[in-house]
Amino acid sequence: MQHKLISFIGGGNMAQAIVFGLLKQGYPAELICVCDPNQHRRDLFSAQGTQVSDDNVKAIQDAEVILLAVKPQIMADVCAPLSAVDFSNKLVISIAAGISTARLTALLPSAKNIIRVMPNTPALVSQGMAGLFATEQVPTALKQFAQDLLSAVGKICWLEQEQDMHSVTAGSGSSPAYFFLFMEAMQQALVEMDLDPQTARLLVQQSALGAAQMVIDNPQTALSALRENVTSKGGTTAAALAVFEQKNMTQTIKQAMQACVQRSQEMESLF
Ligand SMILES: NC(=O)C1=CN([C@@H]2O[C@H](COP(=O)(O)OP(=O)(O)OC[C@H]3O[C@@H](n4cnc5c(N)ncnc54)[C@H](O)[C@@H]3O)[C@@H](O)[C@H]2O)C=CC1
Ligand SMILES: O=C(O)[C@@H]1CCC=N1
């Protein structure tokens, strides 16, 4: 991939997942600058060889790509001083949930090239999933750069309609947390059945990894078929799945994902 000078505005959890993922793939550390007011966060990045700064405006002057990675709640305050900079030749990538490209254009009026991305933290281990949306005027070469950047830390999909970003947030941005919760609950249940925590974790993590790998390796097989292959009639799995069904697990998951979408839509009008 092409290498450009990238300034990250915000060096929190998601920026760390992307930056560390990029470094792992050989992206030159000297071409990455991370801006964060928190010294501890800056130290974490400088220990990996990146540039760091506590001065957002200064750090973006020479950058070719500005990656906005602050919380949506403070995006407007963070962008206000940045808007003094001429963005017309820069690429702006925002990973903030619920901040539309229209809102970003209003916050940074000179920015012509804005790409919105919804990544997720497995980028840290090169297994990220990111949805990308670019406004019509973004040149192909810049779209390609954004695609290469996110592809370096996982898989990507392009969205034709920006409104689909809400569903992508429910399906990938937030979804690692659902799986972590599921694994947490399984580990806890096993510990309560008297397994030691390490063994419980090993059972859960390896089963999750194996299940995901089977899904990947069998793209033609419906997920329901993979489930049925584990489920012997009158057996142990059927007993477990019956409880999920009794408790309306499928409906609960749907409601949780709808709540995610609804919050993302609300955030669009709030911030
Ligand atoms: N954490 C996740 O899994 C995902 C997060 N996102 C989006 O990424 C963005 C960041 O989220 P997280 O990394 O989770 O949050 P975070 O709270 O871990 O990181 C935000 C960072 O911004 C820094 N910050 C605060 N004020 C600043 C300023 N004026 N200038 C520069 N940096 C400043 C904070 O010190 C903090 O390190 C959010 O907009 C979120 O919607 C998107 C997808 C997944
Ligand atoms: O919880 C959030 O709002 C962010 C966006 C997706 C994942 N974390």
PDB file of N, CA, C and O in Angstrom, residues 178-210:
ATOM      1  N   TYR A 178     -20.516  -7.907  22.076  1.00  0.00           N
ATOM      2  CA  TYR A 178     -21.543  -8.943  22.313  1.00  0.00           C
ATOM      3  C   TYR A 178     -20.856 -10.299  22.506  1.00  0.00           C
ATOM      4  O   TYR A 178     -21.233 -11.073  23.370  1.00  0.00           O
ATOM      5  N   PHE A 179     -19.864 -10.543  21.638  1.00  0.00           N
ATOM      6  CA  PHE A 179     -19.187 -11.841  21.736  1.00  0.00           C
ATOM      7  C   PHE A 179     -18.383 -11.945  23.042  1.00  0.00           C
ATOM      8  O   PHE A 179     -18.323 -12.999  23.663  1.00  0.00           O
ATOM      9  N   PHE A 180     -17.772 -10.824  23.439  1.00  0.00           N
ATOM     10  CA  PHE A 180     -17.036 -10.842  24.716  1.00  0.00           C
ATOM     11  C   PHE A 180     -17.994 -11.137  25.872  1.00  0.00           C
ATOM     12  O   PHE A 180     -17.667 -11.898  26.793  1.00  0.00           O
ATOM     13  N   LEU A 181     -19.182 -10.525  25.824  1.00  0.00           N
ATOM     14  CA  LEU A 181     -20.167 -10.760  26.892  1.00  0.00           C
ATOM     15  C   LEU A 181     -20.568 -12.238  26.925  1.00  0.00           C
ATOM     16  O   LEU A 181     -20.640 -12.849  28.003  1.00  0.00           O
ATOM     17  N   PHE A 182     -20.793 -12.802  25.759  1.00  0.00           N
ATOM     18  CA  PHE A 182     -21.181 -14.213  25.666  1.00  0.00           C
ATOM     19  C   PHE A 182     -20.078 -15.093  26.257  1.00  0.00           C
ATOM     20  O   PHE A 182     -20.328 -15.995  27.059  1.00  0.00           O
ATOM     21  N   MET A 183     -18.841 -14.778  25.901  1.00  0.00           N
ATOM     22  CA  MET A 183     -17.703 -15.578  26.391  1.00  0.00           C
ATOM     23  C   MET A 183     -17.511 -15.394  27.901  1.00  0.00           C
ATOM     24  O   MET A 183     -17.195 -16.343  28.613  1.00  0.00           O
ATOM     25  N   GLU A 184     -17.718 -14.139  28.345  1.00  0.00           N
ATOM     26  CA  GLU A 184     -17.620 -13.838  29.777  1.00  0.00           C
ATOM     27  C   GLU A 184     -18.620 -14.692  30.561  1.00  0.00           C
ATOM     28  O   GLU A 184     -18.277 -15.307  31.581  1.00  0.00           O
ATOM     29  N   ALA A 185     -19.861 -14.708  30.065  1.00  0.00           N
ATOM     30  CA  ALA A 185     -20.925 -15.453  30.753  1.00  0.00           C
ATOM     31  C   ALA A 185     -20.612 -16.943  30.751  1.00  0.00           C
ATOM     32  O   ALA A 185     -20.824 -17.645  31.748  1.00  0.00           O
ATOM     33  N   MET A 186     -20.080 -17.458  29.633  1.00  0.00           N
ATOM     34  CA  MET A 186     -19.732 -18.883  29.560  1.00  0.00           C
ATOM     35  C   MET A 186     -18.603 -19.209  30.538  1.00  0.00           C
ATOM     36  O   MET A 186     -18.648 -20.224  31.240  1.00  0.00           O
ATOM     37  N   GLN A 187     -17.606 -18.300  30.578  1.00  0.00           N
ATOM     38  CA  GLN A 187     -16.481 -18.558  31.492  1.00  0.00           C
ATOM     39  C   GLN A 187     -16.977 -18.600  32.939  1.00  0.00           C
ATOM     40  O   GLN A 187     -16.626 -19.492  33.718  1.00  0.00           O
ATOM     41  N   GLN A 188     -17.837 -17.626  33.253  1.00  0.00           N
ATOM     42  CA  GLN A 188     -18.360 -17.548  34.621  1.00  0.00           C
ATOM     43  C   GLN A 188     -19.148 -18.812  34.979  1.00  0.00           C
ATOM     44  O   GLN A 188     -18.985 -19.373  36.067  1.00  0.00           O
ATOM     45  N   ALA A 189     -19.961 -19.268  34.038  1.00  0.00           N
ATOM     46  CA  ALA A 189     -20.761 -20.471  34.295  1.00  0.00           C
ATOM     47  C   ALA A 189     -19.842 -21.673  34.551  1.00  0.00           C
ATOM     48  O   ALA A 189     -20.089 -22.475  35.463  1.00  0.00           O
ATOM     49  N   LEU A 190     -18.764 -21.781  33.777  1.00  0.00           N
ATOM     50  CA  LEU A 190     -17.851 -22.918  33.932  1.00  0.00           C
ATOM     51  C   LEU A 190     -17.114 -22.859  35.260  1.00  0.00           C
ATOM     52  O   LEU A 190     -16.875 -23.888  35.901  1.00  0.00           O
ATOM     53  N   VAL A 191     -16.773 -21.617  35.671  1.00  0.00           N
ATOM     54  CA  VAL A 191     -16.091 -21.461  36.965  1.00  0.00           C
ATOM     55  C   VAL A 191     -17.047 -21.878  38.089  1.00  0.00           C
ATOM     56  O   VAL A 191     -16.651 -22.568  39.035  1.00  0.00           O
ATOM     57  N   GLU A 192     -18.313 -21.512  37.929  1.00  0.00           N
ATOM     58  CA  GLU A 192     -19.305 -21.911  38.945  1.00  0.00           C
ATOM     59  C   GLU A 192     -19.528 -23.425  38.939  1.00  0.00           C
ATOM     60  O   GLU A 192     -20.020 -23.991  39.901  1.00  0.00           O
ATOM     61  N   MET A 193     -19.147 -24.070  37.819  1.00  0.00           N
ATOM     62  CA  MET A 193     -19.229 -25.548  37.771  1.00  0.00           C
ATOM     63  C   MET A 193     -17.921 -26.166  38.256  1.00  0.00           C
ATOM     64  O   MET A 193     -17.658 -27.355  38.005  1.00  0.00           O
ATOM     65  N   ASP A 194     -17.049 -25.301  38.851  1.00  0.00           N
ATOM     66  CA  ASP A 194     -15.817 -25.755  39.505  1.00  0.00           C
ATOM     67  C   ASP A 194     -14.590 -25.917  38.624  1.00  0.00           C
ATOM     68  O   ASP A 194     -13.582 -26.465  39.065  1.00  0.00           O
ATOM     69  N   LEU A 195     -14.651 -25.446  37.367  1.00  0.00           N
ATOM     70  CA  LEU A 195     -13.409 -25.438  36.568  1.00  0.00           C
ATOM     71  C   LEU A 195     -12.582 -24.233  36.995  1.00  0.00           C
ATOM     72  O   LEU A 195     -13.135 -23.201  37.407  1.00  0.00           O
ATOM     73  N   ASP A 196     -11.263 -24.339  36.869  1.00  0.00           N
ATOM     74  CA  ASP A 196     -10.461 -23.156  37.207  1.00  0.00           C
ATOM     75  C   ASP A 196     -10.598 -22.125  36.084  1.00  0.00           C
ATOM     76  O   ASP A 196     -10.879 -22.491  34.934  1.00  0.00           O
ATOM     77  N   PRO A 197     -10.434 -20.826  36.412  1.00  0.00           N
ATOM     78  CA  PRO A 197     -10.692 -19.771  35.432  1.00  0.00           C
ATOM     79  C   PRO A 197      -9.890 -19.902  34.145  1.00  0.00           C
ATOM     80  O   PRO A 197     -10.404 -19.630  33.059  1.00  0.00           O
ATOM     81  N   GLN A 198      -8.625 -20.350  34.233  1.00  0.00           N
ATOM     82  CA  GLN A 198      -7.807 -20.466  33.010  1.00  0.00           C
ATOM     83  C   GLN A 198      -8.352 -21.551  32.084  1.00  0.00           C
ATOM     84  O   GLN A 198      -8.423 -21.370  30.875  1.00  0.00           O
ATOM     85  N   THR A 199      -8.695 -22.702  32.680  1.00  0.00           N
ATOM     86  CA  THR A 199      -9.252 -23.790  31.864  1.00  0.00           C
ATOM     87  C   THR A 199     -10.569 -23.341  31.251  1.00  0.00           C
ATOM     88  O   THR A 199     -10.836 -23.584  30.060  1.00  0.00           O
ATOM     89  N   ALA A 200     -11.396 -22.648  32.059  1.00  0.00           N
ATOM     90  CA  ALA A 200     -12.694 -22.168  31.569  1.00  0.00           C
ATOM     91  C   ALA A 200     -12.478 -21.235  30.379  1.00  0.00           C
ATOM     92  O   ALA A 200     -13.146 -21.336  29.353  1.00  0.00           O
ATOM     93  N   ARG A 201     -11.501 -20.337  30.519  1.00  0.00           N
ATOM     94  CA  ARG A 201     -11.236 -19.379  29.438  1.00  0.00           C
ATOM     95  C   ARG A 201     -10.743 -20.087  28.185  1.00  0.00           C
ATOM     96  O   ARG A 201     -11.140 -19.770  27.066  1.00  0.00           O
ATOM     97  N   LEU A 202      -9.853 -21.066  28.385  1.00  0.00           N
ATOM     98  CA  LEU A 202      -9.322 -21.816  27.237  1.00  0.00           C
ATOM     99  C   LEU A 202     -10.459 -22.524  26.477  1.00  0.00           C
ATOM    100  O   LEU A 202     -10.513 -22.471  25.241  1.00  0.00           O
ATOM    101  N   LEU A 203     -11.359 -23.162  27.225  1.00  0.00           N
ATOM    102  CA  LEU A 203     -12.476 -23.866  26.578  1.00  0.00           C
ATOM    103  C   LEU A 203     -13.310 -22.891  25.751  1.00  0.00           C
ATOM    104  O   LEU A 203     -13.691 -23.179  24.606  1.00  0.00           O
ATOM    105  N   VAL A 204     -13.580 -21.735  26.344  1.00  0.00           N
ATOM    106  CA  VAL A 204     -14.450 -20.753  25.681  1.00  0.00           C
ATOM    107  C   VAL A 204     -13.751 -20.133  24.474  1.00  0.00           C
ATOM    108  O   VAL A 204     -14.313 -20.079  23.376  1.00  0.00           O
ATOM    109  N   GLN A 205     -12.517 -19.684  24.665  1.00  0.00           N
ATOM    110  CA  GLN A 205     -11.844 -18.970  23.567  1.00  0.00           C
ATOM    111  C   GLN A 205     -11.572 -19.881  22.384  1.00  0.00           C
ATOM    112  O   GLN A 205     -11.746 -19.501  21.226  1.00  0.00           O
ATOM    113  N   GLN A 206     -11.167 -21.123  22.674  1.00  0.00           N
ATOM    114  CA  GLN A 206     -10.842 -22.028  21.567  1.00  0.00           C
ATOM    115  C   GLN A 206     -12.116 -22.436  20.822  1.00  0.00           C
ATOM    116  O   GLN A 206     -12.106 -22.587  19.600  1.00  0.00           O
ATOM    117  N   SER A 207     -13.215 -22.584  21.561  1.00  0.00           N
ATOM    118  CA  SER A 207     -14.486 -22.942  20.902  1.00  0.00           C
ATOM    119  C   SER A 207     -14.969 -21.781  20.037  1.00  0.00           C
ATOM    120  O   SER A 207     -15.484 -21.990  18.934  1.00  0.00           O
ATOM    121  N   ALA A 208     -14.808 -20.553  20.542  1.00  0.00           N
ATOM    122  CA  ALA A 208     -15.230 -19.373  19.773  1.00  0.00           C
ATOM    123  C   ALA A 208     -14.394 -19.256  18.498  1.00  0.00           C
ATOM    124  O   ALA A 208     -14.912 -19.041  17.400  1.00  0.00           O
ATOM    125  N   LEU A 209     -13.089 -19.441  18.651  1.00  0.00           N
ATOM    126  CA  LEU A 209     -12.186 -19.354  17.506  1.00  0.00           C
ATOM    127  C   LEU A 209     -12.504 -20.446  16.489  1.00  0.00           C
ATOM    128  O   LEU A 209     -12.613 -20.185  15.282  1.00  0.00           O
ATOM    129  N   GLY A 210     -12.688 -21.669  16.993  1.00  0.00           N
ATOM    130  CA  GLY A 210     -12.991 -22.802  16.109  1.00  0.00           C
ATOM    131  C   GLY A 210     -14.312 -22.592  15.381  1.00  0.00           C
ATOM    132  O   GLY A 210     -14.416 -22.866  14.176  1.00  0.00           O
TER     133      GLY A 210
END
